[in-house]
CSV table of C-alpha atoms in Angstrom, one decimal:
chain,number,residue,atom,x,y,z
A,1,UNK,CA,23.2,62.1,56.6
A,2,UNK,CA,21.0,64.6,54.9
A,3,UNK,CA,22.3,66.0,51.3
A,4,UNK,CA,24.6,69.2,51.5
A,5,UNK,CA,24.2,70.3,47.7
A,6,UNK,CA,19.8,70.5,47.4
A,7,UNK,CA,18.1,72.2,44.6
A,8,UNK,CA,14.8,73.1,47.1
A,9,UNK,CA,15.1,73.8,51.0
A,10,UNK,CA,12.5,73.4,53.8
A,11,UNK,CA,10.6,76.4,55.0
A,12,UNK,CA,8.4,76.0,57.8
A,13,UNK,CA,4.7,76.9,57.6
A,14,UNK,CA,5.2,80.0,60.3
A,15,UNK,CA,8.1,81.2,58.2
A,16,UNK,CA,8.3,85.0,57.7
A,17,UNK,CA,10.9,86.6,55.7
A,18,UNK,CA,10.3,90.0,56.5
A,19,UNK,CA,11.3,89.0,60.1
A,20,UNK,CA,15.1,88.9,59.3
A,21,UNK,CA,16.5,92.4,59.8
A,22,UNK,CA,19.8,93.0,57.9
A,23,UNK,CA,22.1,94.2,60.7
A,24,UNK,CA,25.7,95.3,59.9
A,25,UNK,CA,28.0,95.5,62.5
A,26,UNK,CA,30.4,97.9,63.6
A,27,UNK,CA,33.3,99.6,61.4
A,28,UNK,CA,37.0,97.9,62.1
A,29,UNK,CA,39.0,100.8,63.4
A,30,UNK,CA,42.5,101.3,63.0
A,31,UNK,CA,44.4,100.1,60.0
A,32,UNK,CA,43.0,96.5,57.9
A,33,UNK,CA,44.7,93.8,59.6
A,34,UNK,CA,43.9,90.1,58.2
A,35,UNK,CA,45.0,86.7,59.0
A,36,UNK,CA,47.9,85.4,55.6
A,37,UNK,CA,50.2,82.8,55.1
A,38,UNK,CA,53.6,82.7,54.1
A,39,UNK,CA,56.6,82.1,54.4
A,40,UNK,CA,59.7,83.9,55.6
A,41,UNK,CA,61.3,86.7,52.8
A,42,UNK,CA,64.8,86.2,54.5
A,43,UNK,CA,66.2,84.4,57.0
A,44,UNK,CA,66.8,86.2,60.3
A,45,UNK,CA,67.9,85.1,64.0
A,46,UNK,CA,65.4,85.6,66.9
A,47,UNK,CA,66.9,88.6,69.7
A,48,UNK,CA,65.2,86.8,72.5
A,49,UNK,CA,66.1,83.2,72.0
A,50,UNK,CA,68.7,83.2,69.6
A,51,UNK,CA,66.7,81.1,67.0
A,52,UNK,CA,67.7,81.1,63.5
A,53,UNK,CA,64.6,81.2,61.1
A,54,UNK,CA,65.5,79.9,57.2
A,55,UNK,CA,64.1,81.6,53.9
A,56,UNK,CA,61.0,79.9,52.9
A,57,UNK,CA,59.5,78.6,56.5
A,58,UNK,CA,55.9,79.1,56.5
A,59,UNK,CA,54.0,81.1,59.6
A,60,UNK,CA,50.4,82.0,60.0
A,61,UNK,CA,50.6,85.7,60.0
A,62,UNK,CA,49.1,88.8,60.5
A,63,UNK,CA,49.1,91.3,57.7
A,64,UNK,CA,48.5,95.0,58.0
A,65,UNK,CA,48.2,98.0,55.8
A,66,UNK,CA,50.1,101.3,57.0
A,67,UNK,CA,49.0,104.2,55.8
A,68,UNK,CA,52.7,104.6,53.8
A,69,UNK,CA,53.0,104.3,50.7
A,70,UNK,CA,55.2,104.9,48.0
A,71,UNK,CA,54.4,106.5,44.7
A,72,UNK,CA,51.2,105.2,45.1
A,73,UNK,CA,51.9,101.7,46.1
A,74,UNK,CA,50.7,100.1,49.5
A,75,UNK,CA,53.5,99.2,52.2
A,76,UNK,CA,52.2,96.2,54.7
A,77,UNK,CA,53.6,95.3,57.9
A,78,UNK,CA,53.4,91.6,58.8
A,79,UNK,CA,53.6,89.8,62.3
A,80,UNK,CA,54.5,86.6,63.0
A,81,UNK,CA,55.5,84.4,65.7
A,82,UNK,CA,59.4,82.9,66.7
A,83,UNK,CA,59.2,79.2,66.7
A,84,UNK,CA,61.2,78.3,69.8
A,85,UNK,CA,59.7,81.2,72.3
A,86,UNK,CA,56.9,82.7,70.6
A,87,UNK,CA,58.7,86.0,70.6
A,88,UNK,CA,56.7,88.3,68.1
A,89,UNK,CA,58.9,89.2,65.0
A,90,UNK,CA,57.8,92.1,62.9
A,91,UNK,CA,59.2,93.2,58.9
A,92,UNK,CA,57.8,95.3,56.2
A,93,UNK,CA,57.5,95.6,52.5
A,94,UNK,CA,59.8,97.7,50.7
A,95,UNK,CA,59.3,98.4,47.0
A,96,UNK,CA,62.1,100.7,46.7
A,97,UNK,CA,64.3,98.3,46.8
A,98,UNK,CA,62.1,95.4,45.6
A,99,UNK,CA,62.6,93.9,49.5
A,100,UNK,CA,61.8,93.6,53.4
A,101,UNK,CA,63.0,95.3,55.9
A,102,UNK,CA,62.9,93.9,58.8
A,103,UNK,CA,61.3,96.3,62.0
A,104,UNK,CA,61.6,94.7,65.2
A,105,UNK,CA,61.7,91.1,67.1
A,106,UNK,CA,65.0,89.9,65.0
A,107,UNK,CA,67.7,90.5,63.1
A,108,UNK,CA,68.1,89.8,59.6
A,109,UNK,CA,71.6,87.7,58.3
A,110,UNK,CA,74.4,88.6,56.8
A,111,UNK,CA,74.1,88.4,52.9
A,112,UNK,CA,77.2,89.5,50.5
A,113,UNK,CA,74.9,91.4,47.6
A,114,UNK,CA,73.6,93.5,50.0
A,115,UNK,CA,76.7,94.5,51.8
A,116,UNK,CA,76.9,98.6,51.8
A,117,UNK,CA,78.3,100.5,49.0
A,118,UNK,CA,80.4,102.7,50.4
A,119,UNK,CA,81.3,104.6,53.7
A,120,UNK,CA,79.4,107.7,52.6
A,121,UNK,CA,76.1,105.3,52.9
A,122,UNK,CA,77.0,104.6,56.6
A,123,UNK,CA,77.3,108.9,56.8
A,124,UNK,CA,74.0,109.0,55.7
A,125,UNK,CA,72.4,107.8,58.4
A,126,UNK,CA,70.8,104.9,56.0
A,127,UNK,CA,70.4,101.0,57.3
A,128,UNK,CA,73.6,99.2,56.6
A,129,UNK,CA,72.3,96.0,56.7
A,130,UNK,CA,69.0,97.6,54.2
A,131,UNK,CA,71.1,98.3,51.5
A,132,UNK,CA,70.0,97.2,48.2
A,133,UNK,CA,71.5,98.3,44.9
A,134,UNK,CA,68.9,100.7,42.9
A,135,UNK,CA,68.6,100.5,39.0
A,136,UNK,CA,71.0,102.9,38.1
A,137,UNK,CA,73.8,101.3,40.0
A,138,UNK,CA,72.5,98.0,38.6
A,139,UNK,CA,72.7,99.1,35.3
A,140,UNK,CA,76.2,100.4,35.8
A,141,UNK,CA,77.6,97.6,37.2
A,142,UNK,CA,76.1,95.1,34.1
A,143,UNK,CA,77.8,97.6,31.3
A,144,UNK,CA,80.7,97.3,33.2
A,145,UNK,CA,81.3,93.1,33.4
A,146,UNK,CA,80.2,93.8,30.1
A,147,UNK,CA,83.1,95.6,28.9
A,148,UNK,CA,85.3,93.3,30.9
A,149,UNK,CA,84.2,90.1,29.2
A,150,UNK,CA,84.4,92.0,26.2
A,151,UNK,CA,88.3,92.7,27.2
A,152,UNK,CA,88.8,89.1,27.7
A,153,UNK,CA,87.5,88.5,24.3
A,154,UNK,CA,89.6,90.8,22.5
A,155,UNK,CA,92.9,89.2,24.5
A,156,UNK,CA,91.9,86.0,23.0
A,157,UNK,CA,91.5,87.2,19.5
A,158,UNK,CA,95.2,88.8,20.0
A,159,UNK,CA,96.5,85.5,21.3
A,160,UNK,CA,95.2,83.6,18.4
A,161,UNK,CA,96.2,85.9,15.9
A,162,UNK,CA,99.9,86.1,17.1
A,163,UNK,CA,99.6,82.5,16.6
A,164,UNK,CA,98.5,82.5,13.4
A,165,UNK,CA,101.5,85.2,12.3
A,166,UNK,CA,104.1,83.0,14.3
A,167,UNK,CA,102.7,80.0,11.9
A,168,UNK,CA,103.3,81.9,8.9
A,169,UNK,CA,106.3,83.6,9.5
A,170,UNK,CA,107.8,79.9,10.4
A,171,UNK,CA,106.3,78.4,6.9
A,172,UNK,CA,107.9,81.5,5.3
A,173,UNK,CA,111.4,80.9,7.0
A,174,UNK,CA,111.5,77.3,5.9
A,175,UNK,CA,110.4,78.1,2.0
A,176,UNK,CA,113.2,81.0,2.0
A,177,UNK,CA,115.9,78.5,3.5
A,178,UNK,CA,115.0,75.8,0.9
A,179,UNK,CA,115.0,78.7,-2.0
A,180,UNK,CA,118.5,79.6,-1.0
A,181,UNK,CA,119.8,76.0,-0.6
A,182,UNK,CA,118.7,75.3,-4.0
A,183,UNK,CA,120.6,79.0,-5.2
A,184,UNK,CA,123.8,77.7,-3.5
A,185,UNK,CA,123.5,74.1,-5.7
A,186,UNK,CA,123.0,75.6,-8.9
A,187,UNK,CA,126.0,78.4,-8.3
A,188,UNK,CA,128.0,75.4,-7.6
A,189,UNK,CA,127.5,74.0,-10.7
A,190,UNK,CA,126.1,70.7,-9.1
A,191,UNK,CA,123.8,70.0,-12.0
A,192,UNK,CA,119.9,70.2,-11.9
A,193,UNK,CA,118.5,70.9,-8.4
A,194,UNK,CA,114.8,70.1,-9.8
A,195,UNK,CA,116.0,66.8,-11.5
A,196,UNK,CA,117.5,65.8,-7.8
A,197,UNK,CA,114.6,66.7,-6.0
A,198,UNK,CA,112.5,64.8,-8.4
A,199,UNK,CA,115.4,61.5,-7.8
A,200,UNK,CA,114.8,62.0,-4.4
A,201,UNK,CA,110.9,62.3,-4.5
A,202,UNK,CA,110.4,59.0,-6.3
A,203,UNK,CA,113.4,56.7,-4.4
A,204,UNK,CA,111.0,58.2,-1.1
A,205,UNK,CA,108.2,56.6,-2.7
A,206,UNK,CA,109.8,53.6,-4.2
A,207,UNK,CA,110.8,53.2,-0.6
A,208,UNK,CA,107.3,53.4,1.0
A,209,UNK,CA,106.3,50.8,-1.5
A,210,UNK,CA,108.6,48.1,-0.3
A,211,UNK,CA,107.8,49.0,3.2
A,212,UNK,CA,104.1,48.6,2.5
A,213,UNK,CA,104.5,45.6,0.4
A,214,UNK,CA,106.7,44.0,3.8
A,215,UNK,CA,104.1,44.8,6.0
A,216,UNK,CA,101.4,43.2,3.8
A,217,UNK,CA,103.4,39.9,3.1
A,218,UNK,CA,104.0,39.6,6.9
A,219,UNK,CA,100.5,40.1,8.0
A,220,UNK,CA,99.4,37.5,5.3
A,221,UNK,CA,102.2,35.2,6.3
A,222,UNK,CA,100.5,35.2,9.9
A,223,UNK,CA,96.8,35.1,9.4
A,224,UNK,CA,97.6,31.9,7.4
A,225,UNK,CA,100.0,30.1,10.1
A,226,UNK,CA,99.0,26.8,11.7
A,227,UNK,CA,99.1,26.5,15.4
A,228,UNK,CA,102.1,24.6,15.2
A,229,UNK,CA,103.6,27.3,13.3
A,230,UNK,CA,103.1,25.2,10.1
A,231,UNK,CA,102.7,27.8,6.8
A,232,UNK,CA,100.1,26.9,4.6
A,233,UNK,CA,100.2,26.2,1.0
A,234,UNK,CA,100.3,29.9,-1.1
A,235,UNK,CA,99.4,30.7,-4.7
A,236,UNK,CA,102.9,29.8,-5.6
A,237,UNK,CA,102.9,26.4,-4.9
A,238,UNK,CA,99.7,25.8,-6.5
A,239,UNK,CA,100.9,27.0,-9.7
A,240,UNK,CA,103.7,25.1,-9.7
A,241,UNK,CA,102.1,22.1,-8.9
A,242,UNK,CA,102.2,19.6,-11.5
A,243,UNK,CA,99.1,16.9,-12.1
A,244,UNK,CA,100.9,15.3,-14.7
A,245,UNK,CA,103.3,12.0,-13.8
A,246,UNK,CA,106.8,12.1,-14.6
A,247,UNK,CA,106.8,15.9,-15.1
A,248,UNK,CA,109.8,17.0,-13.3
A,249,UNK,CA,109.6,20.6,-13.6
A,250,UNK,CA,107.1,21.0,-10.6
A,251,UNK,CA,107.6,17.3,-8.9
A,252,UNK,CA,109.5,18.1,-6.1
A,253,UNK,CA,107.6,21.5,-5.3
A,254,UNK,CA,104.3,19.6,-5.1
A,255,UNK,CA,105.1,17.0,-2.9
A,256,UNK,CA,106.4,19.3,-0.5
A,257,UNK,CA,102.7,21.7,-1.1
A,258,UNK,CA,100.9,18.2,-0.4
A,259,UNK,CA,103.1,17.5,2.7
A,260,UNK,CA,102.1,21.0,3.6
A,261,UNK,CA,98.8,20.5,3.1
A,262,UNK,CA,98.9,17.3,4.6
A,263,UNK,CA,100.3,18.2,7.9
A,264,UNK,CA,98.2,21.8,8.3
A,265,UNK,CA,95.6,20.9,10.9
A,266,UNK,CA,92.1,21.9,9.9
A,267,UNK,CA,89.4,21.9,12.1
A,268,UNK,CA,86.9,19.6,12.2
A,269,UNK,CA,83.9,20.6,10.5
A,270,UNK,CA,80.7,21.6,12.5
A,271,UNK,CA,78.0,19.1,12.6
A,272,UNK,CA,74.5,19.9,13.8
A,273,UNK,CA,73.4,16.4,14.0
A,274,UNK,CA,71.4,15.9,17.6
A,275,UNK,CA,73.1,13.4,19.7
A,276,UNK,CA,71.0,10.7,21.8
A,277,UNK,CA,72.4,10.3,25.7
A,278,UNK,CA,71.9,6.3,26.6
A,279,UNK,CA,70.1,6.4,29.7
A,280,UNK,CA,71.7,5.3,32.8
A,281,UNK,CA,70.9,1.9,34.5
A,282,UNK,CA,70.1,2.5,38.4
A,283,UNK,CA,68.7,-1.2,39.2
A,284,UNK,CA,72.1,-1.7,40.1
A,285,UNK,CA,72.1,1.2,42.9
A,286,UNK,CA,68.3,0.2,44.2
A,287,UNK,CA,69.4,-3.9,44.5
A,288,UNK,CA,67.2,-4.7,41.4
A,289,UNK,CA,68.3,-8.1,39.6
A,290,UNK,CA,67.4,-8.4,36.2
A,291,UNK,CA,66.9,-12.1,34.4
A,292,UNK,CA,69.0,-12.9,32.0
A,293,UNK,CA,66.9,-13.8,29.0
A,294,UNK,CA,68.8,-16.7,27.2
A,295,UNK,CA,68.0,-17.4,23.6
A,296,UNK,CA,66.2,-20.9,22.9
């Protein structure tokens, strides 16, 4: 197979050069039409067959330039082919409206942001199905969900601060009730209402202590139980345990912590020491007799 990329070519020995006349041929009439491909600006439902084409297939088509334009700004016309019966299907640019409108062949669906504006539209004489908001109306209709989300914002600030008042007024109710409970005591002659509040602040607390103090001792009391509910021998009992014989202030209370101690099952402490497995005999199994080696 001969090389397709050469730096030098072959000419001949009867080459002449000034034998090739440059010909052009013949001007295309009509509008430009060339051969695209793309892929289908909206989807639409064949009037021949009843074929529904999707958004986005891709068809080998025909594109032509019309002589329309707008503001300067070339309008093409493209032809394509239906799938099931090779009807042909023809649409349009439109940059108006930023969109295709479909000529002839099909019928483009139904979609809800392009649905008409009003009846006065239909008066007009203009495409339903063609309609296509402009920039004004665009604009328009953005300010406006913008000054309903800014309504919803403000509602929300409202709610929150009518919660925040209802807080307040409900702290001030309570401090004005206590204020005029404590006006009551002292018209009544019932002493210091300060000192009582005071009584009452530290027998609160004194009370918490205890409470705290219970929880602790029980929790204590059952990390250090046995399994067979055994208690185990506490700081107590070691102080009053007495090394000395014959001492009989602490005799009695350290038998009973040695007992104690005595009786509390401790686990067995973890060895690491590698055990050897005696290996099993299978003579037996296989009919193998071993002598007996007596001694001399």
């Amino acid at each position: 197979m001969s090389e397709r990329k050469v730096l030098t070519k072959y000419y001949p020995p009867d080459f002449d050069p000034s034998a090739i006349a440059r010909t052009r041929g013949p001007k295309q009439a009509g509008p430009k039409v060339q051969t695209v491909r793309l892929m289908a600006p909206f989807s639409m439902k064949c009037i021949s067959c009843g074929e529904f084409i999707y958004k986005g297939r891709k068809f080998n088509a025909r594109k032509e330039t019309t002589d329309e334009r707008y503001f300067s700004i070339a309008i093409y016309r493209f032809y394509i082919r239906c799938t099931r019966c090779s009807g042909e299907i023809t649409f349009k640019t439109d940059p108006k409206n930023m969109d295709y409108v479909c000529e002839g062949g099909a019928k483009r669906n139904f979609e809800v942001w392009r649905q008409k504006k009003d009846e006065k539209d239909e008066g007009d004489g203009d495409e339903g199905d063609d309609y296509l908001e402009t920039e004004e109306e665009r604009l328009e209709r953005l300010v406006r969900e913008e000054e309903e989300r800014g309504a919803m914002a403000n509602l929300e600030t409202k709610v929150l601060d009518a919660k925040r008042e209802m807080e307040i007024a409900d702290a001030l109710d309570e401090i004005r009730t206590r204020n005029a409970r404590n006006e009551r005591a002292r018209a009544k002659g019932d002493g210091d209402v300060a000192a009582f509040v005071i009584v009452d602040k530290e027998e609160e607390e004194r009370r918490e202590r205890e409470r705290i103090e219970r929880e602790d001792d029980e929790a204590a009391r059952k990390a250090f139980m046995t399994e067979d509910g055994a208690g185990v021998a506490g700081d107590d009992d070691f102080d009053n345990l007495s090394l000395v014989p014959g001492d009989g202030g602490g005799g009695g209370s350290a038998s009973k912590t040695i007992a104690a101690l005595d009786s509390a099952k401790m686990p067995p402490p973890i060895t690491f020491k590698r055990e050897v497995k005696k290996k099993k005999d299978f003579s037996a199994a296989l009919g193998i007799k071993k002598k007996k080696v007596g001694l001399v």
